[in-house]
Coordinates of C-alpha atoms (C1' of nucleotides) in Angstrom, one line a residue:
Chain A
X1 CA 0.0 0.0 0.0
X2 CA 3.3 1.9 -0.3
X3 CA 3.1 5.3 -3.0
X4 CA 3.0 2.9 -6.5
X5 CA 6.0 5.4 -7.6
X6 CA 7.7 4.1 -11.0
X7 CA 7.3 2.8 -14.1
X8 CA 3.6 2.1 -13.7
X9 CA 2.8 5.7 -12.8
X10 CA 4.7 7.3 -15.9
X11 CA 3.1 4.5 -18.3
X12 CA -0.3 5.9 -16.7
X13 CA 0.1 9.6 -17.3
X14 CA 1.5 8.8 -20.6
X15 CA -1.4 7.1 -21.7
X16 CA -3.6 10.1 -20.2
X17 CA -1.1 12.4 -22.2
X18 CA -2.0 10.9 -25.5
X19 CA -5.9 10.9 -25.6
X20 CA -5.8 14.5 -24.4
X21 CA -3.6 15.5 -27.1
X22 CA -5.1 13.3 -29.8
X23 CA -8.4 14.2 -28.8
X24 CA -7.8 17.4 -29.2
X25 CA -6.0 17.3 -32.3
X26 CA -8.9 15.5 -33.8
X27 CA -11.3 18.3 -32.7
X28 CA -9.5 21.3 -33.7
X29 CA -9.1 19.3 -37.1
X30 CA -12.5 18.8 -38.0
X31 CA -14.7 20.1 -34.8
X32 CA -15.5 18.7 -31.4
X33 CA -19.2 17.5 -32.7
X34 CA -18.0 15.6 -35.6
X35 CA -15.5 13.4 -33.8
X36 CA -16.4 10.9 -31.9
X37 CA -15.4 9.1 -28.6
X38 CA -15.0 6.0 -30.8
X39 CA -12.3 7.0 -33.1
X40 CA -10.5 9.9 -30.8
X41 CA -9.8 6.2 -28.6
X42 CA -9.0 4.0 -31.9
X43 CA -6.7 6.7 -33.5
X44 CA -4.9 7.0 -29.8
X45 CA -5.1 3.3 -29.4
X46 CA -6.9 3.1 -26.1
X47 CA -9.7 0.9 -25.9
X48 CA -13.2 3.3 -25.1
X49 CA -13.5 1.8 -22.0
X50 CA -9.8 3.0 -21.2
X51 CA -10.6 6.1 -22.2
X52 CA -13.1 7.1 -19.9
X53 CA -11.2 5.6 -16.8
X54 CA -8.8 8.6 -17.4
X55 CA -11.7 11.2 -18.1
X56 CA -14.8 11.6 -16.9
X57 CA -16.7 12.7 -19.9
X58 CA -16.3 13.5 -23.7
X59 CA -16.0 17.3 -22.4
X60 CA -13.1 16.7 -19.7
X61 CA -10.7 16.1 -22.5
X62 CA -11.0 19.5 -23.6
X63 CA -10.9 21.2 -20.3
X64 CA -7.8 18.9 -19.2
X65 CA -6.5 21.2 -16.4
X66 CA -9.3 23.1 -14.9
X67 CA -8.1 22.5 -11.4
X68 CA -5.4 25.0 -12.3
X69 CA -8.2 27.4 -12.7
X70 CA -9.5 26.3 -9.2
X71 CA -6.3 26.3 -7.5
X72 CA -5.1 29.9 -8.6
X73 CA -8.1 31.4 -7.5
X74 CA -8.0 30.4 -4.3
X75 CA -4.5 30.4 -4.3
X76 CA -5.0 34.1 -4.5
X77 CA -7.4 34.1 -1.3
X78 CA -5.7 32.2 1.1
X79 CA -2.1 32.4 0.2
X80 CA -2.2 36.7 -0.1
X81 CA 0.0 38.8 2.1
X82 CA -1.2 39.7 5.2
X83 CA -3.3 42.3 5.8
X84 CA -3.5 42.6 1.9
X85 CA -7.2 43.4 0.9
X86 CA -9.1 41.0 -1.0
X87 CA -10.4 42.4 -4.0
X88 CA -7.4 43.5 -5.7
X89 CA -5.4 40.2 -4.8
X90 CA -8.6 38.9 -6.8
X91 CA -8.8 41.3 -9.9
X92 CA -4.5 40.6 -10.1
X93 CA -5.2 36.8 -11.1
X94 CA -8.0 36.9 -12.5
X95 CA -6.7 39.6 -15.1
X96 CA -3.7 37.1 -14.9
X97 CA -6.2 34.0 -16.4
X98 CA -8.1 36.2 -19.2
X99 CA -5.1 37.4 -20.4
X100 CA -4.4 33.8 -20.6
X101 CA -7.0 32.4 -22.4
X102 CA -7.5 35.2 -24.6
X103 CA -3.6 35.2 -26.2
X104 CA -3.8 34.2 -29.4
X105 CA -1.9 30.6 -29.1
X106 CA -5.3 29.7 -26.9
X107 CA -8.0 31.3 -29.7
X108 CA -8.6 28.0 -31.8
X109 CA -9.4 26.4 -28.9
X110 CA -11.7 28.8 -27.3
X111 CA -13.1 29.0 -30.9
X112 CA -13.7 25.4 -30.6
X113 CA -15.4 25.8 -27.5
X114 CA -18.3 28.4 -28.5
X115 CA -19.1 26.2 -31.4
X116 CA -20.0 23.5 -29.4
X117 CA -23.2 23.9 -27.4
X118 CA -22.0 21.0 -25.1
X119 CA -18.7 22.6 -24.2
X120 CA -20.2 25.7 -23.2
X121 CA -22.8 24.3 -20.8
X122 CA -19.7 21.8 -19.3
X123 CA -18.1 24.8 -18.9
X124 CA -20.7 26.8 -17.2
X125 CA -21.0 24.1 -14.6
X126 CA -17.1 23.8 -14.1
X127 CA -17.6 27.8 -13.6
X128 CA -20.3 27.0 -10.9
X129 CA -18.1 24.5 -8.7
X130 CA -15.3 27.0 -9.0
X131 CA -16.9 29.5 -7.6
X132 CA -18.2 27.3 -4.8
X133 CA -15.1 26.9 -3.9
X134 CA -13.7 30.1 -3.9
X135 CA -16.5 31.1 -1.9
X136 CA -15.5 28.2 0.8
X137 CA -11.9 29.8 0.9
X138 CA -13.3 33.5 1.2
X139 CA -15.9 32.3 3.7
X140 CA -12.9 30.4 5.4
X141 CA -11.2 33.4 5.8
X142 CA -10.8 34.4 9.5
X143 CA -9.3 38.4 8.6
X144 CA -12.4 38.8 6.4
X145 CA -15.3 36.9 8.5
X146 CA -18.1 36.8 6.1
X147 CA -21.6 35.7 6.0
X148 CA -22.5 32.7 4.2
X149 CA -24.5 34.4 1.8
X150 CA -22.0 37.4 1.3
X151 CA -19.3 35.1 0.2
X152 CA -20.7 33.0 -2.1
X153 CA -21.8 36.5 -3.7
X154 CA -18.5 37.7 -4.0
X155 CA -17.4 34.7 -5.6
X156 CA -20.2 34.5 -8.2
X157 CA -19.4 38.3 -9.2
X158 CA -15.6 37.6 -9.8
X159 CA -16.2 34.0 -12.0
X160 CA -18.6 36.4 -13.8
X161 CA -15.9 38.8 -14.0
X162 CA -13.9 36.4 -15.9
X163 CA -16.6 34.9 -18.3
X164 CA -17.5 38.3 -19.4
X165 CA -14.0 40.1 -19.6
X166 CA -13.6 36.8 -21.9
X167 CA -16.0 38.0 -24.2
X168 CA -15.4 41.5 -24.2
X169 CA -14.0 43.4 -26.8
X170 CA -11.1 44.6 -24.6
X171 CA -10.9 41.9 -22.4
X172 CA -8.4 44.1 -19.6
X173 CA -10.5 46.9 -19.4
X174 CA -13.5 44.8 -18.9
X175 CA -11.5 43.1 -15.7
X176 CA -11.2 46.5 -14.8
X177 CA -14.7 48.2 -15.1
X178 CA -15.9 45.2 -13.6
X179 CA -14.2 45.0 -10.7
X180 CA -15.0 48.6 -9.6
X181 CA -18.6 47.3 -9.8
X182 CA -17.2 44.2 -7.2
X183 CA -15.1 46.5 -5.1
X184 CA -18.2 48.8 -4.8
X185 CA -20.4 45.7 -3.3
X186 CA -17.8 44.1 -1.3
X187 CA -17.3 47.2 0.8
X188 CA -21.1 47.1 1.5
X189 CA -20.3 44.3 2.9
X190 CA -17.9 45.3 5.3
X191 CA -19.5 48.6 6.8
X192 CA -16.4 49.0 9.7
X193 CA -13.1 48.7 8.0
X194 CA -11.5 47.8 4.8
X195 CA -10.9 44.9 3.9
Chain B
X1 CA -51.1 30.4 -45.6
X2 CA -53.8 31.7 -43.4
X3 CA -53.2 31.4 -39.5
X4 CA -53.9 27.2 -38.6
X5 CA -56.9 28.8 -36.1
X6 CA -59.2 25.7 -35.1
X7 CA -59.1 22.4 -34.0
X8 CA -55.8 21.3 -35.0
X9 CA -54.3 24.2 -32.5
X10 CA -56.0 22.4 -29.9
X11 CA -55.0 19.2 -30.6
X12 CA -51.6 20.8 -31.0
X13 CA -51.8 21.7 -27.4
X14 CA -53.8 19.2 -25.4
X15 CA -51.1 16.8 -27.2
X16 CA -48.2 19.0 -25.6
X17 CA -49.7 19.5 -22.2
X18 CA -51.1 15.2 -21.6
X19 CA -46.7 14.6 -22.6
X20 CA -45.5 17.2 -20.2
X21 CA -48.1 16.6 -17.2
X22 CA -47.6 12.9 -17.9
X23 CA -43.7 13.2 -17.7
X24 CA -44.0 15.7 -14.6
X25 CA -46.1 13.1 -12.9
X26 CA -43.8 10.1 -13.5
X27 CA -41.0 11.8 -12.9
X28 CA -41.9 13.1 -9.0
X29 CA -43.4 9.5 -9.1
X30 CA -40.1 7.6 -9.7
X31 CA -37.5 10.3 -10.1
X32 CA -36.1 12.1 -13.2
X33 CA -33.2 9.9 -14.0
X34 CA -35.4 6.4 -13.0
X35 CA -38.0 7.3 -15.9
X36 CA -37.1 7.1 -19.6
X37 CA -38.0 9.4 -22.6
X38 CA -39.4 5.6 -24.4
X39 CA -41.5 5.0 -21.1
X40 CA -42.7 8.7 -20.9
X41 CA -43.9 8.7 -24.4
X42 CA -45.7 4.9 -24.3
X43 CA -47.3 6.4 -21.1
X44 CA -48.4 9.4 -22.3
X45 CA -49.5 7.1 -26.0
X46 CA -47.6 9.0 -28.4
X47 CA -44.3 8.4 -30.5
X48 CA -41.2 9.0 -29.1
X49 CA -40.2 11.5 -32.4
X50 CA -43.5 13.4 -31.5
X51 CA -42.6 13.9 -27.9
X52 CA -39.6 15.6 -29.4
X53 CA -41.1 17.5 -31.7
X54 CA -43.0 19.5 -28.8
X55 CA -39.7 19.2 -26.6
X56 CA -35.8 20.1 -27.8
X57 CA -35.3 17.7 -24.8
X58 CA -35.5 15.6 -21.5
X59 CA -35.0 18.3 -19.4
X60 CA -37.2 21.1 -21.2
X61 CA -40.2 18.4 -20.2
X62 CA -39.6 19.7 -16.4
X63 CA -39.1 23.5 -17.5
X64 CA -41.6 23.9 -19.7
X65 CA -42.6 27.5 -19.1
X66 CA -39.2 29.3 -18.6
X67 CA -40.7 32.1 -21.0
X68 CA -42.5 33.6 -18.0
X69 CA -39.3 33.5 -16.0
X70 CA -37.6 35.9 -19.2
X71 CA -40.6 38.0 -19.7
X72 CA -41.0 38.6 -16.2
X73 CA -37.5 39.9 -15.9
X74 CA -37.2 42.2 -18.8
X75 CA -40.6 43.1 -18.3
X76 CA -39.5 44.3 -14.9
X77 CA -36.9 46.8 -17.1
X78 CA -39.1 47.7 -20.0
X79 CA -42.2 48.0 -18.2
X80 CA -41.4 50.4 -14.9
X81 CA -42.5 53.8 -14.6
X82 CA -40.8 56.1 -16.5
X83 CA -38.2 57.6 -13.7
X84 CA -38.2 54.8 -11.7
X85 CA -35.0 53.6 -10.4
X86 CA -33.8 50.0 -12.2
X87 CA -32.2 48.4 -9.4
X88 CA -35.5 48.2 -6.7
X89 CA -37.8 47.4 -9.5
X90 CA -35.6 44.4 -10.3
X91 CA -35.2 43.7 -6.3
X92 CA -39.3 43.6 -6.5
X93 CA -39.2 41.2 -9.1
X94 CA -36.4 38.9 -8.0
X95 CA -38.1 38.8 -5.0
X96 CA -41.3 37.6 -6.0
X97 CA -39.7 34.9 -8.0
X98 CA -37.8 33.6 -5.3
X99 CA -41.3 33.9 -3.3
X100 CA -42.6 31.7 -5.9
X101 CA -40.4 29.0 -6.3
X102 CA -39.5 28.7 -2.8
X103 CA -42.7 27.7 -2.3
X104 CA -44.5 24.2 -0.8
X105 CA -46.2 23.5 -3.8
X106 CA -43.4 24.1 -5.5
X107 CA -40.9 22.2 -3.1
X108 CA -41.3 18.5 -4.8
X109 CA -40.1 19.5 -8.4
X110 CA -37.2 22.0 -6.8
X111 CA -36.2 18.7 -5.0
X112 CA -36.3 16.4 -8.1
X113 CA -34.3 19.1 -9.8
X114 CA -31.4 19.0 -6.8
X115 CA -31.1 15.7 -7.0
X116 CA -30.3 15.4 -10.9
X117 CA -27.1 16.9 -12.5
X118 CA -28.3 16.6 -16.0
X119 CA -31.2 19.1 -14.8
X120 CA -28.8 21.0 -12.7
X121 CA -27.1 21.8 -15.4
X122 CA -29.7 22.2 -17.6
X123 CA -31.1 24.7 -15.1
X124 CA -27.3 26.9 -15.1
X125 CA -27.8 27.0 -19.1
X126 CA -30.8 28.4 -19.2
X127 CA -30.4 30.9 -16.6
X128 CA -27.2 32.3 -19.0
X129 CA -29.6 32.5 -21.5
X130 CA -32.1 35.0 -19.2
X131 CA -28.9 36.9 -18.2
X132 CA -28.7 37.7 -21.8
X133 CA -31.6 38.8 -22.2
X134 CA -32.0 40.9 -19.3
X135 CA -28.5 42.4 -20.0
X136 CA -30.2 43.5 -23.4
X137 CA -33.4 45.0 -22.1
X138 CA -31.0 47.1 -19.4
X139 CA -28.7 48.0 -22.6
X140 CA -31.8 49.1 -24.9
X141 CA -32.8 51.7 -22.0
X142 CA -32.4 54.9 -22.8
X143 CA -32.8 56.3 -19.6
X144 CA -29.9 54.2 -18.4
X145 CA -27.6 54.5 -21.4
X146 CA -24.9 51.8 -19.7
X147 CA -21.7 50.3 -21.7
X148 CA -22.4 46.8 -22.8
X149 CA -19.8 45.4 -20.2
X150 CA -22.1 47.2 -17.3
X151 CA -25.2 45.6 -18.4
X152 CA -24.1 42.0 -18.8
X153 CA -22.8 42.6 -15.7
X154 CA -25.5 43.9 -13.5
X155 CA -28.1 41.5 -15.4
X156 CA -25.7 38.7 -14.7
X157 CA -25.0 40.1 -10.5
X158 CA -29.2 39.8 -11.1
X159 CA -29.3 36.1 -11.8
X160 CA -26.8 34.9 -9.5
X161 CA -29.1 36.7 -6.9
X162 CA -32.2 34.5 -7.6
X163 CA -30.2 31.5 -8.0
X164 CA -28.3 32.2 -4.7
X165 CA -31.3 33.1 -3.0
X166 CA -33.0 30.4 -3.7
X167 CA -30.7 27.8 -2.0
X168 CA -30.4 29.8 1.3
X169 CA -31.7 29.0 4.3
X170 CA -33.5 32.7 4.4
X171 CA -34.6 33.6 1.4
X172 CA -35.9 36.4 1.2
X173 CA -33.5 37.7 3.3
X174 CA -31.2 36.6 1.1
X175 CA -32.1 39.1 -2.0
X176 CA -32.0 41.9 0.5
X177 CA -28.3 41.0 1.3
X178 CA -27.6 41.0 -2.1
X179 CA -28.9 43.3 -3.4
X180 CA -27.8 45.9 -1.6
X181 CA -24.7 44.4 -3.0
X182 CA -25.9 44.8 -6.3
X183 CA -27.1 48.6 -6.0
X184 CA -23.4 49.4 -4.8
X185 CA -21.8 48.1 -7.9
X186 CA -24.9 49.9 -10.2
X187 CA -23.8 53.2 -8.5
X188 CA -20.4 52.8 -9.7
X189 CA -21.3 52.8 -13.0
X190 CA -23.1 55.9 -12.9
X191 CA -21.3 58.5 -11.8
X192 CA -23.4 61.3 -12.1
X193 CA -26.7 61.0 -11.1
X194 CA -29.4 57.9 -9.8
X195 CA -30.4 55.8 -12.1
Chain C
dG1 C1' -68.2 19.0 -51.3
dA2 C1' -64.1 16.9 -53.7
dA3 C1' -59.4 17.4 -54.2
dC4 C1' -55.1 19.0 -52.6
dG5 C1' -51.3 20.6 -49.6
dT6 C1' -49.5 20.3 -45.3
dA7 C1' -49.1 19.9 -40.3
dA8 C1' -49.1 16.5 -36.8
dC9 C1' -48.1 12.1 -35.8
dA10 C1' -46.2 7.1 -36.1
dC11 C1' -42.7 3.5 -36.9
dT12 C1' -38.1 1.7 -37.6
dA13 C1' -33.5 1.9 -37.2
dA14 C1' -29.8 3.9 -36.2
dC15 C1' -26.0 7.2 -33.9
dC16 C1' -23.5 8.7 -29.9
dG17 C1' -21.9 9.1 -25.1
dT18 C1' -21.5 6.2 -21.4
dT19 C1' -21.3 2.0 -18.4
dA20 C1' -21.5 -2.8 -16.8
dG21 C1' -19.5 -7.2 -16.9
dG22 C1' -15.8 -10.0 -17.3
dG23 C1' -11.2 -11.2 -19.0
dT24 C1' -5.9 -10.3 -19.8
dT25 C1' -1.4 -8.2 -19.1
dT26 C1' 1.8 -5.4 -16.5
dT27 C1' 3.7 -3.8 -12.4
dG28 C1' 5.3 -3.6 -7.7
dA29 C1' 5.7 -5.9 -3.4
dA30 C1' 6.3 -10.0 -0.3
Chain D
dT1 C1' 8.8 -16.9 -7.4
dT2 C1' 4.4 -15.7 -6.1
dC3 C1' 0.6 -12.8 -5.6
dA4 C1' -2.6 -8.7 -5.5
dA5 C1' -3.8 -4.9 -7.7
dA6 C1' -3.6 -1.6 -11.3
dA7 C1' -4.2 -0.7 -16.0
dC8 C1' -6.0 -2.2 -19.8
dC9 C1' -9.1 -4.7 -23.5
dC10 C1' -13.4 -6.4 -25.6
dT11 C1' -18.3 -7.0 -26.0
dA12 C1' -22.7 -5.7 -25.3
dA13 C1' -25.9 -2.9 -23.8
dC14 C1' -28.6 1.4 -22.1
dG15 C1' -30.8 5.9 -22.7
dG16 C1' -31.2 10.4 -25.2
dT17 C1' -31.7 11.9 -29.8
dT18 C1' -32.4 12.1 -34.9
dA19 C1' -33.0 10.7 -39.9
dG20 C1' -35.8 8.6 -43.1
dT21 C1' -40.1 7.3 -44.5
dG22 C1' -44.8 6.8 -44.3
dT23 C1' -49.8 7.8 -42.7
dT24 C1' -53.7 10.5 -40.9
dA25 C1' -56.4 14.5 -40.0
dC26 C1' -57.1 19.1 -40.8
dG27 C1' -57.8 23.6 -43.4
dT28 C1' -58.2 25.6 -47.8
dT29 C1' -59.5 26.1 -52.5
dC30 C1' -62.0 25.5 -56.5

DNA sequence: GAACGTAACACTAACCGTTAGGGTTTTGAA
DNA sequence: TTCAAAACCCTAACGGTTAGTGTTACGTTC
């Protein structure tokens, strides 16, 4: 019951490795809709069954590393200086991420994504649970000592942030003129001090 | 070419509503996921194309009227007195929803929709959609004249209310919490005067 | 009121994502 | 060497959804 360290782990991620990047090969090439679970696991040479013991779902090959996503955002909660106010330690990654996903290596692929009616609504729910969890770590936090109801507002409003500034024609001035709207409610929030 | 007034109308309908209060009833019966499209069409006595021709899916059986949920919303923007401030007369309406769908009667299908991720996520889709639309009916307003980035924004700091709302523990005192929240970040983005 | 176009519906057969069941090989540990 | 488990394969199926192809009932038109 020992860490299986080794060969077998490498094997594994390799395998992982190579659906990911053939599947999405395969859907850049000729659309995520027109390729199917079938021949993305014959042209990586996995059986189907193989396939979806590494992912959960046709759409998680496409959003391979969302738990990046996750992490950095709360990342940015709990692991700012101290004493540092929320918000901008907030608006600083996720200007960070849209400026990501909006270079232009990441375009195909995002064009991919709003052609595809079932990649959009995956990714809508993977937007939900993040914010659920940043709203555990905000909640969590003892300098800030939110309400329930508060936190999980605030981190609705800044996963909304980053879906819009995504869209926006000037994604780094949306970040901005959205967060002044954020900024402005959170310090309702926090009538005494600020935080 | 003349409008099909008559009898085929009805039938039209009364064939609609015997599939969708058949599938409502099997589904609280059973559960959503337990109950198939095959079985909800043999039990209602139709084919299983025709109960897709009156539905674009499984899930749109269980929201079948989401039209008032848009109207009621954009409505609340279009239809206000002239003068009237946006942000209460969305509160008012927010509120009633909530009111309305936190209801007893309405607790058995709000259930059945907890406990299913496909309606879940149906559910997070469709609420984008409203967002939209609400962000176009603020947009269109002359009185408020707002960029494009502020109205998506507030319309989607809207939705987010009713859906957080909905799932706490109070309510009603849940859209008051937020939206003061909301009317903080609306003053931000007008400077000048109350809108 | 007979004939015609079409909307609504039915039936079959399939496609696609996903999973269960059950077997084989590879790996790490004893 | 022996053994248990992990990783993998194959087959077959299930459930939502759609295409293809009739058939019936309605509304219109002459």
């Amino acid at each position: 019951m020992t860490v299986p360290s080794g060969r077998r782990e490498r094997k594994k991620a390799a395998t992982r490795q190579k659906i990911a990047s053939t599947a999405l090969r395969l859907f850049l090439e000729r659309g995520y809709d027109a390729v199917g679970i079938r021949e993305v696991a014959a042209e990586a040479d996995v059986a189907v069954t193989t396939l979806f013991s590494h992912f959960a779902s046709k759409e998680a090959l496409v959003f391979e590393q969302d738990e990046d996503f996750e992490q950095r955002l709360t990342q940015a909660v709990t692991g700012r200086a101290p004493h540092e106010p929320l918000i901008p330690a907030l608006r600083r990654e996720i200007r960070a991420l849209v400026r990501h996903c909006t270079a232009d290596s990441a375009a195909p692929i995002w064009r991919m994504i709003d052609e595809s009616s079932a990649l959009r609504k995956y990714e809508e729910s993977m937007r939900l649970r993040h914010a659920e969890t940043l709203a555990t770590a905000i909640a969590a936090d003892p300098e800030l000592s939110q309400t329930a109801t508060a936190s999980r507002t605030i981190a609705r409003f800044v996963i909304d942030a980053y879906s819009l500034a995504r869209e926006a024609a000037d994604p780094e001035a949306a970040v901005d003129e959205i967060f002044r709207m954020i900024e402005a409610a959170w310090e309702v929030t926090c009538p005494s001090r600020r935080a």
